[in-house]
């Protein structure tokens, strides 16, 4: 099963980088870039990585954060 996941990740990487900058990640989540930056500073946004001086978001982290947000809304 892990091998299938590795293959899927490799295929995604061939199509393009799975990392998005702040504006791309915001568009992916249908948020404004400004809101995503505020959420990052307050620690309430999706997981991000710093590659050198650049902030990058992995698509899998954005999807996981989005799922977590919908689960929180249902639980309240």
Coordinates of N, CA, C and O in Angstrom, one line a residue, residues 1-73:
X1 N 0.8 -1.2 0.0 CA 0.0 0.0 0.0 C 0.9 1.3 0.0 O 0.6 2.2 -0.7
X2 N 1.9 1.3 0.8 CA 2.8 2.4 0.8 C 3.5 2.6 -0.5 O 3.7 3.8 -0.9
X3 N 3.7 1.6 -1.2 CA 4.3 1.6 -2.5 C 3.4 2.4 -3.5 O 3.9 3.2 -4.3
X4 N 2.1 2.1 -3.4 CA 1.1 2.8 -4.3 C 1.1 4.3 -4.0 O 1.0 5.1 -4.9
X5 N 1.3 4.7 -2.7 CA 1.3 6.1 -2.3 C 2.6 6.7 -2.9 O 2.5 7.8 -3.4
X6 N 3.7 6.0 -2.8 CA 4.9 6.5 -3.4 C 4.8 6.7 -4.9 O 5.3 7.7 -5.4
X7 N 4.2 5.8 -5.6 CA 4.0 5.9 -7.0 C 3.1 7.1 -7.3 O 3.4 7.9 -8.2
X8 N 2.0 7.3 -6.6 CA 1.1 8.5 -6.8 C 1.9 9.8 -6.6 O 1.7 10.7 -7.3
X9 N 2.7 9.8 -5.5 CA 3.5 11.1 -5.3 C 4.5 11.3 -6.4 O 4.7 12.5 -6.8
X10 N 5.1 10.3 -6.9 CA 6.1 10.4 -8.0 C 5.4 10.9 -9.2 O 5.9 11.8 -9.9
X11 N 4.2 10.4 -9.5 CA 3.4 10.9 -10.7 C 3.0 12.3 -10.6 O 3.1 13.1 -11.5
X12 N 2.6 12.8 -9.4 CA 2.3 14.2 -9.1 C 3.5 15.1 -9.3 O 3.4 16.1 -9.9
X13 N 4.6 14.6 -8.8 CA 5.9 15.4 -9.0 C 6.3 15.6 -10.4 O 6.8 16.6 -10.8
X14 N 6.0 14.6 -11.2 CA 6.3 14.7 -12.7 C 5.5 15.7 -13.3 O 6.0 16.4 -14.3
X15 N 4.3 15.9 -12.9 CA 3.4 16.9 -13.5 C 3.8 18.3 -13.0 O 3.4 19.3 -13.6
X16 N 4.4 18.5 -11.9 CA 4.8 19.8 -11.4 C 5.1 19.6 -9.9 O 4.8 18.6 -9.3
X17 N 5.6 20.7 -9.4 CA 5.9 20.7 -8.0 C 4.7 20.6 -7.1 O 3.7 21.3 -7.4
X18 N 4.7 19.8 -6.0 CA 3.5 19.8 -5.1 C 3.6 20.9 -4.2 O 2.7 21.1 -3.3
X19 N 4.6 21.8 -4.3 CA 4.7 23.0 -3.4 C 4.1 24.2 -4.0 O 4.4 24.5 -5.2
X20 N 3.4 25.0 -3.3 CA 2.8 26.2 -3.8 C 3.2 27.4 -2.9 O 3.4 27.2 -1.7
X21 N 3.4 28.5 -3.5 CA 3.7 29.7 -2.8 C 2.4 30.2 -2.1 O 1.3 29.6 -2.3
X22 N 2.5 31.3 -1.4 CA 1.4 31.8 -0.6 C 0.2 32.1 -1.5 O -1.0 31.7 -1.2
X23 N 0.4 32.8 -2.6 CA -0.7 33.2 -3.4 C -1.3 32.0 -4.1 O -2.5 31.9 -4.2
X24 N -0.5 31.1 -4.5 CA -1.0 29.8 -5.2 C -1.8 29.0 -4.1 O -2.9 28.5 -4.5
X25 N -1.3 28.9 -2.9 CA -2.0 28.1 -1.9 C -3.3 28.8 -1.5 O -4.4 28.1 -1.3
X26 N -3.3 30.1 -1.5 CA -4.6 30.9 -1.2 C -5.6 30.6 -2.3 O -6.8 30.4 -2.0
X27 N -5.2 30.7 -3.5 CA -6.1 30.4 -4.6 C -6.6 29.0 -4.6 O -7.8 28.7 -4.8
X28 N -5.8 28.0 -4.2 CA -6.2 26.6 -4.1 C -7.2 26.5 -3.1 O -8.2 25.7 -3.2
X29 N -7.1 27.2 -1.9 CA -8.1 27.1 -0.8 C -9.2 28.1 -1.0 O -10.2 28.1 -0.2
X30 N -9.2 28.9 -2.1 CA -10.2 29.9 -2.3 C -10.3 30.9 -1.2 O -11.3 31.3 -0.7
X31 N -9.1 31.4 -0.8 CA -8.9 32.4 0.3 C -8.1 33.5 -0.4 O -7.4 33.3 -1.4
X32 N -8.0 34.6 0.3 CA -7.1 35.7 -0.2 C -5.7 35.4 0.4 O -5.6 34.8 1.4
X33 N -4.7 35.9 -0.3 CA -3.4 35.8 0.1 C -3.1 36.5 1.4 O -2.4 36.0 2.3
X34 N -3.8 37.6 1.6 CA -3.6 38.4 2.8 C -4.2 37.6 4.0 O -3.6 37.5 5.1
X35 N -5.3 36.9 3.9 CA -5.9 36.1 5.0 C -5.0 34.9 5.3 O -4.8 34.6 6.5
X36 N -4.5 34.3 4.3 CA -3.6 33.1 4.5 C -2.3 33.6 5.3 O -1.9 32.9 6.2
X37 N -1.8 34.7 5.0 CA -0.6 35.3 5.7 C -1.0 35.6 7.1 O -0.2 35.3 8.1
X38 N -2.1 36.2 7.4 CA -2.6 36.4 8.8 C -2.7 35.1 9.5 O -2.4 35.1 10.7
X39 N -3.3 34.1 8.9 CA -3.5 32.8 9.6 C -2.2 32.2 9.9 O -2.0 31.6 10.9
X40 N -1.2 32.3 9.0 CA 0.1 31.8 9.2 C 0.8 32.4 10.4 O 1.4 31.8 11.3
X41 N 0.7 33.8 10.5 CA 1.3 34.5 11.6 C 0.6 34.1 13.0 O 1.3 34.1 14.0
X42 N -0.7 33.9 12.9 CA -1.4 33.6 14.2 C -1.3 32.1 14.5 O -1.7 31.7 15.6
X43 N -0.7 31.3 13.6 CA -0.6 29.8 13.9 C -1.9 29.0 13.7 O -2.0 27.9 14.1
X44 N -2.8 29.6 12.9 CA -4.1 29.0 12.7 C -4.3 28.4 11.3 O -5.3 27.8 11.0
X45 N -3.3 28.7 10.5 CA -3.4 28.3 9.1 C -2.8 26.9 8.8 O -2.4 26.2 9.8
X46 N -2.7 26.5 7.6 CA -2.2 25.2 7.2 C -0.6 25.2 7.5 O 0.0 26.2 7.6
X47 N -0.1 24.0 7.6 CA 1.3 23.7 7.8 C 2.0 24.3 6.6 O 1.6 24.2 5.5
X48 N 3.1 25.0 6.9 CA 4.0 25.6 5.8 C 5.4 25.2 6.1 O 5.8 24.8 7.1
X49 N 6.2 25.4 5.0 CA 7.6 25.1 5.1 C 8.4 26.3 4.6 O 7.9 27.1 3.8
X50 N 9.6 26.5 5.1 CA 10.4 27.6 4.6 C 11.5 26.9 3.8 O 12.3 26.1 4.4
X51 N 11.6 27.2 2.6 CA 12.7 26.7 1.7 C 13.5 27.9 1.5 O 13.1 28.8 0.7
X52 N 14.6 28.0 2.2 CA 15.5 29.2 2.2 C 14.6 30.4 2.8 O 14.1 30.2 3.9
X53 N 14.4 31.4 2.0 CA 13.6 32.5 2.6 C 12.1 32.4 2.1 O 11.3 33.3 2.3
X54 N 11.8 31.4 1.3 CA 10.5 31.3 0.7 C 9.6 30.4 1.5 O 9.9 29.3 1.9
X55 N 8.3 30.9 1.7 CA 7.3 30.1 2.3 C 6.6 29.2 1.3 O 6.2 29.7 0.2
X56 N 6.5 27.9 1.6 CA 5.9 27.0 0.6 C 4.9 26.2 1.4 O 5.1 25.8 2.5
X57 N 3.8 25.8 0.7 CA 2.8 25.0 1.2 C 2.7 23.7 0.3 O 2.7 23.8 -0.9
X58 N 2.7 22.6 1.0 CA 2.5 21.3 0.2 C 1.0 21.0 0.0 O 0.2 21.2 0.9
X59 N 0.7 20.6 -1.1 CA -0.8 20.4 -1.5 C -1.4 19.4 -0.5 O -2.5 19.6 0.0
X60 N -0.7 18.4 -0.1 CA -1.2 17.4 0.9 C -1.5 18.1 2.2 O -2.5 17.8 2.9
X61 N -0.7 19.0 2.7 CA -0.9 19.7 3.9 C -2.2 20.7 3.8 O -2.9 20.8 4.7
X62 N -2.3 21.3 2.6 CA -3.5 22.1 2.4 C -4.8 21.3 2.5 O -5.8 21.7 3.1
X63 N -4.7 20.1 1.8 CA -5.9 19.2 1.8 C -6.2 18.8 3.3 O -7.4 18.7 3.7
X64 N -5.2 18.4 4.0 CA -5.4 17.9 5.4 C -6.0 19.0 6.3 O -6.9 18.8 7.1
X65 N -5.4 20.2 6.1 CA -5.9 21.4 6.9 C -7.4 21.6 6.6 O -8.2 21.9 7.4
X66 N -7.7 21.6 5.3 CA -9.1 21.8 4.8 C -10.1 20.8 5.4 O -11.1 21.1 5.9
X67 N -9.7 19.5 5.4 CA -10.5 18.4 6.0 C -10.7 18.7 7.5 O -11.7 18.5 8.0
X68 N -9.6 19.1 8.1 CA -9.7 19.3 9.6 C -10.6 20.5 9.9 O -11.4 20.4 10.9
X69 N -10.6 21.5 9.1 CA -11.5 22.6 9.3 C -13.0 22.2 9.1 O -13.8 22.6 9.9
X70 N -13.3 21.4 8.2 CA -14.7 20.9 8.0 C -15.1 20.0 9.2 O -16.2 20.1 9.6
X71 N -14.2 19.2 9.7 CA -14.5 18.4 10.8 C -14.7 19.2 12.1 O -15.6 18.9 12.8
X72 N -14.0 20.3 12.2 CA -14.2 21.2 13.4 C -15.6 21.8 13.3 O -16.3 21.9 14.3
X73 N -16.0 22.2 12.1 CA -17.3 22.9 12.0 C -18.5 21.9 12.3 O -19.4 22.3 12.9

